[in-house]
Coordinates of C-alpha atoms and ligand atoms in Angstrom, one line a residue:
M24 CA 0.0 0.0 0.0
T25 CA 1.4 3.3 -1.0
I26 CA 1.9 6.0 1.7
W27 CA -0.3 8.8 0.1
Y28 CA 0.1 11.7 2.4
N29 CA 3.7 13.0 1.9
Q30 CA 6.3 14.6 -0.2
V31 CA 8.7 11.6 -0.3
R32 CA 9.3 10.3 -3.8
V33 CA 10.9 7.0 -4.6
R34 CA 12.6 6.8 -8.0
I35 CA 13.2 3.4 -9.5
D36 CA 15.9 3.2 -12.2
L37 CA 14.9 0.3 -14.5
Q38 CA 18.2 0.4 -16.3
A39 CA 20.0 -0.2 -13.0
L40 CA 17.8 -3.3 -12.5
L41 CA 18.8 -4.6 -16.0
H42 CA 22.4 -3.9 -15.3
N43 CA 22.2 -6.0 -12.1
Y44 CA 20.3 -8.8 -13.9
D45 CA 23.1 -8.9 -16.5
V46 CA 25.8 -9.0 -13.8
I47 CA 23.9 -11.9 -12.1
K48 CA 23.6 -13.7 -15.5
G49 CA 27.4 -13.6 -15.7
Y50 CA 27.5 -15.8 -12.5
A51 CA 24.3 -17.9 -12.6
A52 CA 23.1 -20.0 -15.5
N53 CA 19.4 -19.9 -14.8
P54 CA 18.4 -17.1 -12.4
A55 CA 14.8 -16.8 -11.4
P56 CA 14.4 -13.2 -10.1
I57 CA 12.8 -13.0 -6.7
V58 CA 10.1 -10.3 -6.7
K59 CA 8.3 -11.0 -3.5
S60 CA 7.0 -8.2 -1.3
D61 CA 6.3 -6.0 -4.3
A62 CA 9.8 -6.6 -5.7
Y63 CA 11.4 -5.6 -2.4
G64 CA 9.5 -2.4 -2.5
H65 CA 10.4 -1.5 -6.2
G66 CA 7.0 -2.4 -7.6
L67 CA 6.2 -5.8 -9.0
K68 CA 4.2 -4.6 -11.9
A69 CA 6.9 -2.4 -13.2
V70 CA 9.9 -4.6 -12.4
A71 CA 8.7 -8.0 -13.6
P72 CA 8.0 -7.0 -17.2
V73 CA 11.4 -5.4 -17.5
L74 CA 13.1 -8.6 -16.3
A75 CA 10.9 -10.8 -18.5
Q76 CA 11.9 -8.7 -21.5
A77 CA 15.5 -9.2 -20.6
G78 CA 15.0 -13.0 -20.7
A79 CA 13.8 -14.2 -17.3
T80 CA 11.3 -17.0 -17.8
T81 CA 10.8 -17.8 -14.1
M82 CA 10.2 -15.6 -11.1
G83 CA 9.4 -16.0 -7.5
A84 CA 6.7 -14.0 -5.7
G85 CA 5.6 -14.3 -2.1
T86 CA 2.0 -15.2 -1.3
V87 CA -0.3 -17.0 -3.8
Y88 CA -2.2 -13.8 -4.3
E89 CA 1.0 -11.9 -5.2
A90 CA 2.0 -14.7 -7.5
A91 CA -1.4 -14.6 -9.2
V92 CA -1.1 -10.9 -9.7
L93 CA 2.3 -11.5 -11.4
K94 CA 0.9 -14.2 -13.6
E95 CA -1.9 -11.9 -14.7
E96 CA 0.7 -9.4 -15.7
L97 CA 2.8 -11.9 -17.5
P98 CA 0.8 -15.0 -18.6
N99 CA 3.7 -16.7 -20.2
L100 CA 6.0 -16.5 -17.2
E101 CA 6.6 -19.5 -14.9
V102 CA 5.5 -18.1 -11.6
I103 CA 6.5 -19.5 -8.2
S104 CA 4.7 -18.7 -4.9
L105 CA 7.5 -18.8 -2.3
L106 CA 5.0 -18.9 0.6
G107 CA 2.7 -21.3 -1.0
P108 CA -1.0 -21.9 -0.1
L109 CA -1.9 -20.6 3.4
E110 CA -5.5 -19.7 3.2
E111 CA -8.4 -21.7 1.9
E112 CA -8.9 -19.5 -1.1
D113 CA -5.2 -19.9 -2.2
Y114 CA -5.8 -23.5 -3.5
P115 CA -8.3 -22.7 -6.3
L116 CA -6.4 -19.5 -7.1
A117 CA -3.1 -21.4 -7.5
C118 CA -4.8 -23.9 -9.6
E119 CA -6.6 -21.5 -11.8
K120 CA -3.5 -19.4 -12.5
D121 CA -1.2 -22.5 -13.0
L122 CA 1.3 -21.3 -10.3
I123 CA 4.0 -23.4 -9.0
V124 CA 3.4 -23.2 -5.2
F125 CA 5.9 -24.0 -2.5
V126 CA 4.6 -26.9 -0.4
S127 CA 5.9 -27.7 3.1
R128 CA 3.2 -29.9 4.6
T129 CA 1.5 -33.1 3.3
E130 CA -1.9 -31.6 4.0
Q131 CA -1.2 -29.0 1.4
L132 CA -0.3 -31.7 -1.2
L133 CA -3.7 -33.4 -0.5
L134 CA -5.7 -30.2 -0.7
L135 CA -4.0 -29.3 -4.0
E136 CA -4.7 -32.8 -5.4
E137 CA -8.4 -32.3 -4.5
E138 CA -8.5 -28.9 -6.2
A139 CA -6.6 -30.1 -9.3
R140 CA -9.0 -33.1 -9.6
R141 CA -12.0 -30.8 -9.4
V142 CA -10.6 -28.7 -12.3
G143 CA -9.3 -31.8 -14.1
A144 CA -5.8 -30.3 -14.8
P145 CA -2.4 -31.2 -13.5
M146 CA -0.7 -28.9 -11.1
R147 CA 3.0 -28.2 -10.3
V148 CA 4.5 -27.8 -6.9
A149 CA 7.9 -26.9 -5.5
L150 CA 8.8 -29.1 -2.5
K151 CA 10.3 -27.0 0.2
F152 CA 12.7 -28.6 2.6
D153 CA 14.0 -27.1 5.8
T154 CA 17.8 -27.9 5.8
G155 CA 18.7 -25.4 8.5
M156 CA 16.4 -22.4 8.9
S157 CA 13.9 -24.0 11.2
R158 CA 11.2 -22.2 9.3
L159 CA 8.8 -23.6 6.6
G160 CA 9.5 -26.9 4.9
F161 CA 9.5 -30.6 5.2
S162 CA 12.4 -32.1 7.3
P163 CA 15.1 -33.9 5.3
G164 CA 14.0 -37.1 7.0
E165 CA 10.5 -36.7 5.4
A166 CA 11.8 -36.9 1.9
A167 CA 11.0 -40.6 1.2
G168 CA 7.6 -40.1 2.8
V169 CA 6.8 -37.1 0.6
A170 CA 8.0 -39.1 -2.5
A171 CA 5.6 -41.9 -1.5
V172 CA 2.7 -39.4 -1.0
L173 CA 3.4 -38.0 -4.5
D174 CA 3.4 -41.5 -6.0
G175 CA -0.2 -41.8 -4.8
L176 CA -1.4 -38.5 -6.3
E177 CA -2.8 -38.3 -9.7
F178 CA -2.7 -34.6 -10.5
I179 CA 0.3 -33.2 -8.7
R180 CA 3.7 -33.0 -10.3
A181 CA 6.8 -32.0 -8.4
S182 CA 8.5 -29.4 -10.4
L183 CA 11.2 -28.3 -8.0
V184 CA 12.9 -29.3 -4.8
C185 CA 14.0 -26.3 -2.9
S186 CA 15.7 -25.2 0.3
H187 CA 16.8 -21.8 1.6
L188 CA 20.3 -20.9 3.1
A189 CA 20.6 -19.3 6.5
T190 CA 24.2 -17.9 6.2
A191 CA 25.1 -17.6 2.5
D192 CA 25.9 -13.9 3.1
D193 CA 28.4 -14.6 6.0
P194 CA 31.8 -16.0 5.0
D195 CA 32.4 -16.7 8.7
Q196 CA 29.6 -19.2 8.7
K197 CA 30.4 -20.9 5.4
S198 CA 30.6 -24.3 7.0
Y199 CA 26.9 -24.0 7.9
V200 CA 26.1 -23.4 4.2
Q201 CA 28.1 -26.6 3.4
D202 CA 26.1 -28.5 6.1
Q203 CA 22.8 -27.3 4.6
A204 CA 24.0 -28.2 1.1
Q205 CA 24.9 -31.7 2.3
R206 CA 21.4 -32.2 3.7
F207 CA 20.0 -30.9 0.5
E208 CA 22.1 -33.5 -1.5
G209 CA 20.6 -36.3 0.7
I210 CA 17.1 -35.0 -0.2
L211 CA 17.9 -34.9 -3.9
Q212 CA 19.2 -38.4 -3.8
V213 CA 15.9 -39.7 -2.5
F214 CA 14.0 -38.2 -5.4
N215 CA 16.7 -39.1 -8.0
A216 CA 16.7 -42.7 -6.8
R217 CA 13.0 -42.8 -7.8
G218 CA 13.8 -41.5 -11.2
L219 CA 11.9 -38.3 -10.7
A220 CA 13.3 -35.5 -12.9
I221 CA 12.9 -32.6 -10.5
R222 CA 14.8 -29.4 -10.8
A223 CA 16.8 -28.4 -7.7
S224 CA 17.1 -24.9 -6.3
L225 CA 19.1 -23.7 -3.3
A226 CA 21.0 -20.4 -4.1
N227 CA 20.0 -17.0 -3.0
S228 CA 22.0 -13.9 -4.0
G229 CA 24.8 -14.8 -1.4
A230 CA 25.2 -18.2 -3.0
V231 CA 24.9 -16.9 -6.5
F232 CA 28.1 -14.9 -5.9
G233 CA 29.8 -16.9 -3.2
F234 CA 28.9 -20.6 -3.7
P235 CA 29.1 -21.6 -7.4
N236 CA 29.0 -25.3 -6.4
Y237 CA 25.5 -24.9 -5.0
H238 CA 23.8 -23.3 -8.0
Y239 CA 21.9 -26.4 -9.1
D240 CA 19.2 -26.0 -11.8
L241 CA 17.6 -22.7 -10.8
Q242 CA 19.0 -19.8 -8.8
R243 CA 16.9 -17.4 -6.7
P244 CA 18.5 -14.0 -6.5
G245 CA 16.7 -11.2 -4.8
I246 CA 18.7 -8.4 -3.1
G247 CA 21.5 -8.4 -5.7
L248 CA 19.0 -7.5 -8.5
Y249 CA 18.0 -4.3 -6.7
G250 CA 21.7 -3.4 -6.0
G251 CA 22.2 -4.6 -2.4
N252 CA 25.6 -6.4 -1.8
P253 CA 24.8 -9.5 0.2
F254 CA 28.3 -9.5 1.6
Y255 CA 28.4 -5.8 2.6
G256 CA 30.7 -5.3 5.6
S257 CA 32.2 -8.8 5.3
A258 CA 35.5 -10.2 4.0
W259 CA 33.7 -11.2 0.8
E260 CA 32.3 -7.7 0.0
D261 CA 34.6 -7.3 -3.0
L262 CA 33.6 -10.6 -4.4
V263 CA 30.5 -8.9 -5.8
P264 CA 31.0 -6.7 -8.9
K265 CA 29.7 -3.1 -8.7
L266 CA 25.9 -3.3 -8.7
A267 CA 23.7 -0.3 -9.5
Q268 CA 21.2 0.8 -6.9
A269 CA 17.8 0.8 -8.5
M270 CA 16.1 2.8 -5.8
S271 CA 16.7 6.4 -4.7
V272 CA 14.5 8.4 -2.4
T273 CA 14.0 12.1 -2.0
T274 CA 11.9 14.6 -0.1
K275 CA 11.8 18.4 0.2
L276 CA 13.7 20.9 2.2
I277 CA 10.9 22.9 3.7
Q278 CA 12.5 25.4 6.1
I279 CA 16.0 26.8 6.9
R280 CA 16.7 28.4 10.3
T281 CA 19.6 29.5 12.4
V282 CA 19.9 28.2 15.9
T283 CA 22.1 29.8 18.5
S284 CA 24.6 28.2 20.8
G285 CA 22.9 26.2 23.5
Q286 CA 19.6 25.9 21.5
S287 CA 18.1 22.4 21.3
V288 CA 16.6 20.7 18.3
S289 CA 13.5 18.4 18.2
Y290 CA 11.8 16.3 20.8
G291 CA 13.7 15.3 24.0
R292 CA 16.5 17.9 23.4
T293 CA 18.9 15.1 22.5
F294 CA 20.8 17.5 20.2
V295 CA 22.0 20.9 21.7
S296 CA 23.9 23.2 19.4
K297 CA 27.4 24.1 20.6
T298 CA 27.6 27.1 18.2
E299 CA 25.4 29.2 16.1
M300 CA 24.5 27.0 13.1
R301 CA 22.2 26.7 10.1
I302 CA 19.8 23.8 10.2
G303 CA 17.3 22.6 7.7
I304 CA 13.9 20.9 8.2
V305 CA 13.0 18.2 5.8
A306 CA 9.6 16.7 5.1
V307 CA 10.1 13.1 6.2
G308 CA 9.7 11.1 9.4
Y309 CA 8.9 7.7 10.7
A310 CA 5.3 7.9 9.3
D311 CA 7.1 7.7 5.9
N312 CA 9.0 4.7 7.0
Y313 CA 12.1 6.7 7.6
S314 CA 13.0 5.0 10.9
R315 CA 13.1 6.9 14.2
G316 CA 16.2 4.8 14.8
L317 CA 18.0 7.2 12.5
S318 CA 17.8 10.0 15.1
S319 CA 21.3 11.6 15.3
K320 CA 22.7 8.6 13.4
G321 CA 21.5 9.0 9.8
W322 CA 22.8 11.1 7.0
M323 CA 21.0 12.8 4.1
Y324 CA 22.4 14.2 0.8
L325 CA 21.9 17.4 -1.0
R326 CA 23.8 19.6 -3.3
G327 CA 26.7 17.2 -3.6
Q328 CA 27.2 16.8 0.2
R329 CA 26.2 14.5 3.0
V330 CA 24.6 16.2 6.0
P331 CA 23.9 14.6 9.4
V332 CA 20.5 14.2 11.0
L333 CA 20.2 16.3 14.1
G334 CA 18.3 15.0 17.1
R335 CA 15.1 12.9 16.9
V336 CA 13.3 12.0 13.7
C337 CA 9.7 13.1 14.2
M338 CA 6.5 11.7 12.6
Q339 CA 6.8 13.8 9.5
L340 CA 9.8 16.1 10.1
T341 CA 13.5 15.7 10.5
A342 CA 16.2 18.3 11.1
I343 CA 19.6 18.3 9.3
D344 CA 22.8 20.3 9.6
L345 CA 23.2 22.8 6.8
T346 CA 26.4 24.5 8.2
H347 CA 28.4 23.3 5.2
V348 CA 25.8 23.7 2.6
P349 CA 25.4 27.5 2.4
D350 CA 23.7 27.4 -1.0
A351 CA 20.8 25.2 0.2
E352 CA 17.4 26.7 -0.4
V353 CA 13.8 25.9 0.6
G354 CA 12.4 23.6 -2.0
D355 CA 15.6 21.7 -2.6
D356 CA 15.4 17.9 -3.1
V357 CA 17.0 16.1 -0.2
Y358 CA 18.1 12.5 -0.8
L359 CA 17.3 10.0 2.0
L360 CA 18.8 7.3 -0.3
G361 CA 21.0 7.6 -3.3
G362 CA 22.1 10.9 -4.8
D363 CA 23.7 12.3 -8.0
G364 CA 27.4 12.2 -7.1
P365 CA 30.2 10.4 -5.4
Q366 CA 28.7 11.2 -1.9
A367 CA 25.4 9.4 -2.8
I368 CA 24.1 7.3 0.0
T369 CA 24.1 3.5 -0.6
V370 CA 21.4 1.3 0.7
D371 CA 24.0 -0.7 2.7
E372 CA 25.2 2.5 4.4
L373 CA 21.7 3.7 5.2
A374 CA 20.8 0.2 6.5
A375 CA 23.9 0.2 8.8
W376 CA 22.9 3.7 10.3
W377 CA 19.4 2.4 10.7
G378 CA 20.5 -0.8 12.4
T379 CA 19.1 -3.1 9.8
I380 CA 19.8 -4.7 6.4
S381 CA 19.3 -3.4 2.9
Y382 CA 16.2 -5.6 2.4
E383 CA 14.3 -3.8 5.1
V384 CA 15.3 -0.3 3.9
F385 CA 14.1 -1.2 0.3
C386 CA 10.8 -2.8 1.5
L387 CA 9.9 0.1 3.9
L388 CA 11.0 3.1 1.9
G389 CA 9.5 1.5 -1.3
Q390 CA 6.1 2.0 0.2
N391 CA 6.2 5.7 -0.6
P392 CA 5.0 7.0 -4.0
R393 CA 7.2 5.6 -6.7
E394 CA 8.1 6.9 -10.1
Y395 CA 10.1 5.1 -12.8
V396 CA 13.0 6.1 -15.1
G397 CA 15.1 4.3 -17.6
Q398 CA 12.2 2.6 -19.4
N399 CA 13.0 1.2 -22.8
Ligands
PLP15 C1 13.7 -13.9 -0.5 C2 14.1 -15.2 -1.0 C3 15.2 -15.4 -1.9 C4 16.1 -14.3 -2.3 O1 17.1 -14.0 -1.3 P1 18.2 -12.9 -1.5 O2 19.0 -13.0 -0.3 O3 17.4 -11.6 -1.5 O4 18.9 -13.1 -2.8 C5 15.5 -16.7 -2.3 N1 14.7 -17.7 -1.9 C6 13.6 -17.6 -1.1 C7 12.9 -18.8 -0.7 C8 13.3 -16.4 -0.6 O5 12.3 -16.2 0.2

């Protein structure tokens, strides 16, 4: 849902997205772009067609509903629902739209069989196994049982066997990736031994760049497509070639004022000026998903320079230090993310100040009104 009440504008550069897709294609033979959560806040309906035009034939969305929206947009695309059927209405919808749904419980297989029988058409599923996240998925030990259940079903075809890695972005925990891959191998053997030709999929962005041995048949890159480096801040940071950040976010400078020495700024008086200084008030706050956690920690960008956030981020207003930007004027665009020069703010930097990861920054800031550039 778009935040409709503000001056914050999200700009999505579709050429940047294509650049990142090309980079990923250089590493992964068969990447299925992950476009869940409205393409990580970049807008599913704008992002997916661009990637499809660039050659992507499979994509992963989140809920069945989101996957159905994607399929409606691109009827020839192979569409995966990563969350799979959760609600009663998901079963007929998945069937009607010919989605490949993640399945992680036997009950889901039986309900899908029932639905497919009613319609009289076969249905494809992706078997999700939990090899180390302790989240959704069959346990590795259930593989033979799942295969036996499938044998007894008439309408359900297993199209993929999948699992998800917990530590692919952390070189210090690469042995855990190896443990998960080993468990995944064991699962694949069960299905291969039965002569079932099922595609295997394990790799997220971290594994696309860091673990070429675990690419299998289909890779599932998400964050890298949007320009986030999965290894940011780790020893493997430089393993990833320069990605282009697809999202930048601006708002307006709405007032400039001078505060005197000893004067405090914003709620709680957490910032008190030590000298006379020029400050700017910008039209953004936590109601626009600009986290209050950025109070006195974040930086913004205007007129070629980075400026610090002063004091507490409010609901719709935030103060910045304009001491070193004497030419700033009311009405200027202020970047919360991105910028037009070498001092531009990267998503990984903003995430670090925010105390989170690039994924959350994209998902949250992306809920503001968006516009697109770089269309073909
Ligand atoms: C989100 C997601 C991905 C993509 O992960 P990134 O780290 O963004 O590359 C891959 N697989 C599944 C199942 C996911 O939910």
